[in-house]
């Protein structure tokens, strides 16, 4: 089955969906686009990769055929669409898709079935999509992305791993990929938009179950799957503390820095100790979205930046605990209690700002003087170090370090700061907060500011 897999699916790599209406209709109004995915689908329409049916409807629940896929991939790549005889006996030379099919064949994008046919009316599965998109977009990077219903090692496993690693698909909330499910027009349009445009790519939310220390006597191989038959992607040194996300038999899905992979549990120990434990609080969440503006939602920005801060601090040897690790609501008191239950020595809450006027802009950081004495002074220094780094990293105006009575920094007994990364109501700053590049810069700044604070404490 695996042997024939390449030939069975190599073809459908791009297409996206939709009937094959003339390109002149690509800019016509298309109705029935799911509201959550309008940005991605309208992007494809703007690029003239997809167009609606002749009646103007999207029909997102319908399945994608191979000839539709060939037509869309041809449009995406700018292939020759001149109708002509193809190398496939079951493709009519007068078919609207014949030119695109042969052009894709010439480029090595499609190969057809082992018997030499193309089967233009057949539909594609999600696994076939993964194989073809990874091939078409030259996705080669692999990681320890794992889905419970995708078995490996093998070509199919690798293909799914590559599209997940690239951020084209993050599977279902319960950790499945549904590889044999026929793909719908909506699903395929999302995969294609994400493959074409980095701004639409997604991240998997990997909950942290625990932390463990690498205990092998030699550098430990990190693999893309739970077994010795899977490809090695990195090695972890003895003594390194890693985050555990999933257990699969005797193997652990772990992460450290930018590496996500599998290691054997026998070469790890749970005897974790750290001289520094910080709580990174992603503001808002769940039914509380926080501020929004220019297509940017605060709770989403806060969580993405907080996770990046977590990873950067962990790579520097700081243990990080997070009250909110996904899109859930946690009360303000619950956040404070979580930090103190988990023995945090410092607390930083990450937020995005808003104002009634679009002209408001800049970065500001808050501390609370509610508890006079050392804690208040340490909170001020923590805020100061973060503010200095963040203003420079975000190329933003400096709104200063300010004192305020926000619950999460007032009610904790820990040195604490509340960071406002920028204004979602300011068009320029909203674009930055919606960009993975600028979010990474913000996270670097916050993490480095925290390290500056710890270094300052040690020098006292």
JSON list of N, CA and C in Angstrom, two decimals, residues 198-228:
[
{"chain": "A", "resi": 198, "resn": "UNK", "atom": "N", "xyz": [2.80, 32.51, 4.75]},
{"chain": "A", "resi": 198, "resn": "UNK", "atom": "CA", "xyz": [3.21, 32.22, 6.13]},
{"chain": "A", "resi": 198, "resn": "UNK", "atom": "C", "xyz": [2.30, 32.84, 7.17]},
{"chain": "A", "resi": 199, "resn": "UNK", "atom": "N", "xyz": [1.65, 33.96, 6.83]},
{"chain": "A", "resi": 199, "resn": "UNK", "atom": "CA", "xyz": [0.81, 34.65, 7.81]},
{"chain": "A", "resi": 199, "resn": "UNK", "atom": "C", "xyz": [-0.38, 33.82, 8.24]},
{"chain": "A", "resi": 200, "resn": "UNK", "atom": "N", "xyz": [-0.77, 32.84, 7.44]},
{"chain": "A", "resi": 200, "resn": "UNK", "atom": "CA", "xyz": [-1.94, 32.02, 7.76]},
{"chain": "A", "resi": 200, "resn": "UNK", "atom": "C", "xyz": [-1.59, 30.72, 8.47]},
{"chain": "A", "resi": 201, "resn": "UNK", "atom": "N", "xyz": [-0.34, 30.48, 8.71]},
{"chain": "A", "resi": 201, "resn": "UNK", "atom": "CA", "xyz": [0.06, 29.20, 9.30]},
{"chain": "A", "resi": 201, "resn": "UNK", "atom": "C", "xyz": [-0.34, 29.11, 10.76]},
{"chain": "A", "resi": 202, "resn": "UNK", "atom": "N", "xyz": [-0.47, 27.88, 11.23]},
{"chain": "A", "resi": 202, "resn": "UNK", "atom": "CA", "xyz": [-1.01, 27.64, 12.56]},
{"chain": "A", "resi": 202, "resn": "UNK", "atom": "C", "xyz": [0.03, 26.96, 13.44]},
{"chain": "A", "resi": 203, "resn": "UNK", "atom": "N", "xyz": [-0.19, 27.05, 14.75]},
{"chain": "A", "resi": 203, "resn": "UNK", "atom": "CA", "xyz": [0.65, 26.39, 15.72]},
{"chain": "A", "resi": 203, "resn": "UNK", "atom": "C", "xyz": [-0.18, 25.40, 16.53]},
{"chain": "A", "resi": 204, "resn": "UNK", "atom": "N", "xyz": [0.40, 24.25, 16.80]},
{"chain": "A", "resi": 204, "resn": "UNK", "atom": "CA", "xyz": [-0.29, 23.29, 17.64]},
{"chain": "A", "resi": 204, "resn": "UNK", "atom": "C", "xyz": [-0.13, 23.70, 19.09]},
{"chain": "A", "resi": 205, "resn": "UNK", "atom": "N", "xyz": [-1.20, 23.54, 19.84]},
{"chain": "A", "resi": 205, "resn": "UNK", "atom": "CA", "xyz": [-1.16, 23.87, 21.26]},
{"chain": "A", "resi": 205, "resn": "UNK", "atom": "C", "xyz": [-0.75, 22.62, 22.03]},
{"chain": "A", "resi": 206, "resn": "UNK", "atom": "N", "xyz": [0.50, 22.57, 22.45]},
{"chain": "A", "resi": 206, "resn": "UNK", "atom": "CA", "xyz": [1.03, 21.40, 23.13]},
{"chain": "A", "resi": 206, "resn": "UNK", "atom": "C", "xyz": [1.09, 21.66, 24.63]},
{"chain": "A", "resi": 207, "resn": "UNK", "atom": "N", "xyz": [0.18, 21.06, 25.35]},
{"chain": "A", "resi": 207, "resn": "UNK", "atom": "CA", "xyz": [0.16, 21.22, 26.80]},
{"chain": "A", "resi": 207, "resn": "UNK", "atom": "C", "xyz": [1.40, 20.55, 27.40]},
{"chain": "A", "resi": 208, "resn": "UNK", "atom": "N", "xyz": [1.92, 21.14, 28.46]},
{"chain": "A", "resi": 208, "resn": "UNK", "atom": "CA", "xyz": [3.09, 20.59, 29.15]},
{"chain": "A", "resi": 208, "resn": "UNK", "atom": "C", "xyz": [2.61, 19.73, 30.32]},
{"chain": "A", "resi": 209, "resn": "UNK", "atom": "N", "xyz": [2.94, 18.44, 30.27]},
{"chain": "A", "resi": 209, "resn": "UNK", "atom": "CA", "xyz": [2.54, 17.52, 31.34]},
{"chain": "A", "resi": 209, "resn": "UNK", "atom": "C", "xyz": [3.49, 17.58, 32.52]},
{"chain": "A", "resi": 210, "resn": "UNK", "atom": "N", "xyz": [4.77, 17.68, 32.21]},
{"chain": "A", "resi": 210, "resn": "UNK", "atom": "CA", "xyz": [5.79, 17.72, 33.27]},
{"chain": "A", "resi": 210, "resn": "UNK", "atom": "C", "xyz": [7.12, 18.11, 32.63]},
{"chain": "A", "resi": 211, "resn": "UNK", "atom": "N", "xyz": [8.13, 18.24, 33.46]},
{"chain": "A", "resi": 211, "resn": "UNK", "atom": "CA", "xyz": [9.48, 18.46, 32.97]},
{"chain": "A", "resi": 211, "resn": "UNK", "atom": "C", "xyz": [10.36, 17.29, 33.41]},
{"chain": "A", "resi": 212, "resn": "UNK", "atom": "N", "xyz": [11.32, 16.93, 32.54]},
{"chain": "A", "resi": 212, "resn": "UNK", "atom": "CA", "xyz": [12.23, 15.83, 32.87]},
{"chain": "A", "resi": 212, "resn": "UNK", "atom": "C", "xyz": [13.64, 16.23, 32.45]},
{"chain": "A", "resi": 213, "resn": "UNK", "atom": "N", "xyz": [14.62, 15.54, 33.03]},
{"chain": "A", "resi": 213, "resn": "UNK", "atom": "CA", "xyz": [16.02, 15.80, 32.74]},
{"chain": "A", "resi": 213, "resn": "UNK", "atom": "C", "xyz": [16.59, 14.65, 31.92]},
{"chain": "A", "resi": 214, "resn": "UNK", "atom": "N", "xyz": [17.34, 14.98, 30.87]},
{"chain": "A", "resi": 214, "resn": "UNK", "atom": "CA", "xyz": [18.01, 13.95, 30.07]},
{"chain": "A", "resi": 214, "resn": "UNK", "atom": "C", "xyz": [19.11, 13.34, 30.93]},
{"chain": "A", "resi": 215, "resn": "UNK", "atom": "N", "xyz": [19.06, 12.01, 31.09]},
{"chain": "A", "resi": 215, "resn": "UNK", "atom": "CA", "xyz": [19.97, 11.34, 32.01]},
{"chain": "A", "resi": 215, "resn": "UNK", "atom": "C", "xyz": [20.91, 10.34, 31.32]},
{"chain": "A", "resi": 216, "resn": "UNK", "atom": "N", "xyz": [20.86, 10.26, 29.99]},
{"chain": "A", "resi": 216, "resn": "UNK", "atom": "CA", "xyz": [21.72, 9.32, 29.28]},
{"chain": "A", "resi": 216, "resn": "UNK", "atom": "C", "xyz": [23.18, 9.73, 29.42]},
{"chain": "A", "resi": 217, "resn": "UNK", "atom": "N", "xyz": [24.08, 8.76, 29.37]},
{"chain": "A", "resi": 217, "resn": "UNK", "atom": "CA", "xyz": [25.51, 9.05, 29.54]},
{"chain": "A", "resi": 217, "resn": "UNK", "atom": "C", "xyz": [26.12, 9.72, 28.32]},
{"chain": "A", "resi": 218, "resn": "UNK", "atom": "N", "xyz": [25.47, 9.59, 27.19]},
{"chain": "A", "resi": 218, "resn": "UNK", "atom": "CA", "xyz": [25.92, 10.23, 25.95]},
{"chain": "A", "resi": 218, "resn": "UNK", "atom": "C", "xyz": [24.76, 11.04, 25.38]},
{"chain": "A", "resi": 219, "resn": "UNK", "atom": "N", "xyz": [25.02, 11.96, 24.43]},
{"chain": "A", "resi": 219, "resn": "UNK", "atom": "CA", "xyz": [23.93, 12.73, 23.83]},
{"chain": "A", "resi": 219, "resn": "UNK", "atom": "C", "xyz": [22.81, 11.82, 23.33]},
{"chain": "A", "resi": 220, "resn": "UNK", "atom": "N", "xyz": [21.57, 12.19, 23.65]},
{"chain": "A", "resi": 220, "resn": "UNK", "atom": "CA", "xyz": [20.41, 11.33, 23.36]},
{"chain": "A", "resi": 220, "resn": "UNK", "atom": "C", "xyz": [19.76, 11.72, 22.05]},
{"chain": "A", "resi": 221, "resn": "UNK", "atom": "N", "xyz": [19.54, 10.74, 21.16]},
{"chain": "A", "resi": 221, "resn": "UNK", "atom": "CA", "xyz": [18.90, 11.00, 19.88]},
{"chain": "A", "resi": 221, "resn": "UNK", "atom": "C", "xyz": [17.45, 11.46, 20.08]},
{"chain": "A", "resi": 222, "resn": "UNK", "atom": "N", "xyz": [17.07, 12.48, 19.33]},
{"chain": "A", "resi": 222, "resn": "UNK", "atom": "CA", "xyz": [15.70, 12.98, 19.32]},
{"chain": "A", "resi": 222, "resn": "UNK", "atom": "C", "xyz": [15.12, 12.61, 17.96]},
{"chain": "A", "resi": 223, "resn": "UNK", "atom": "N", "xyz": [13.98, 11.91, 17.92]},
{"chain": "A", "resi": 223, "resn": "UNK", "atom": "CA", "xyz": [13.42, 11.39, 16.69]},
{"chain": "A", "resi": 223, "resn": "UNK", "atom": "C", "xyz": [12.07, 12.03, 16.36]},
{"chain": "A", "resi": 224, "resn": "UNK", "atom": "N", "xyz": [11.65, 11.89, 15.11]},
{"chain": "A", "resi": 224, "resn": "UNK", "atom": "CA", "xyz": [10.37, 12.49, 14.70]},
{"chain": "A", "resi": 224, "resn": "UNK", "atom": "C", "xyz": [9.18, 11.65, 15.12]},
{"chain": "A", "resi": 225, "resn": "UNK", "atom": "N", "xyz": [9.41, 10.43, 15.57]},
{"chain": "A", "resi": 225, "resn": "UNK", "atom": "CA", "xyz": [8.33, 9.56, 16.00]},
{"chain": "A", "resi": 225, "resn": "UNK", "atom": "C", "xyz": [8.75, 8.68, 17.16]},
{"chain": "A", "resi": 226, "resn": "UNK", "atom": "N", "xyz": [7.79, 7.96, 17.76]},
{"chain": "A", "resi": 226, "resn": "UNK", "atom": "CA", "xyz": [8.05, 7.16, 18.96]},
{"chain": "A", "resi": 226, "resn": "UNK", "atom": "C", "xyz": [8.62, 5.78, 18.65]},
{"chain": "A", "resi": 227, "resn": "UNK", "atom": "N", "xyz": [9.87, 5.73, 18.21]},
{"chain": "A", "resi": 227, "resn": "UNK", "atom": "CA", "xyz": [10.49, 4.45, 17.91]},
{"chain": "A", "resi": 227, "resn": "UNK", "atom": "C", "xyz": [11.84, 4.65, 17.25]},
{"chain": "A", "resi": 228, "resn": "UNK", "atom": "N", "xyz": [12.68, 3.63, 17.31]},
{"chain": "A", "resi": 228, "resn": "UNK", "atom": "CA", "xyz": [14.02, 3.74, 16.73]},
{"chain": "A", "resi": 228, "resn": "UNK", "atom": "C", "xyz": [14.01, 3.74, 15.21]}
]
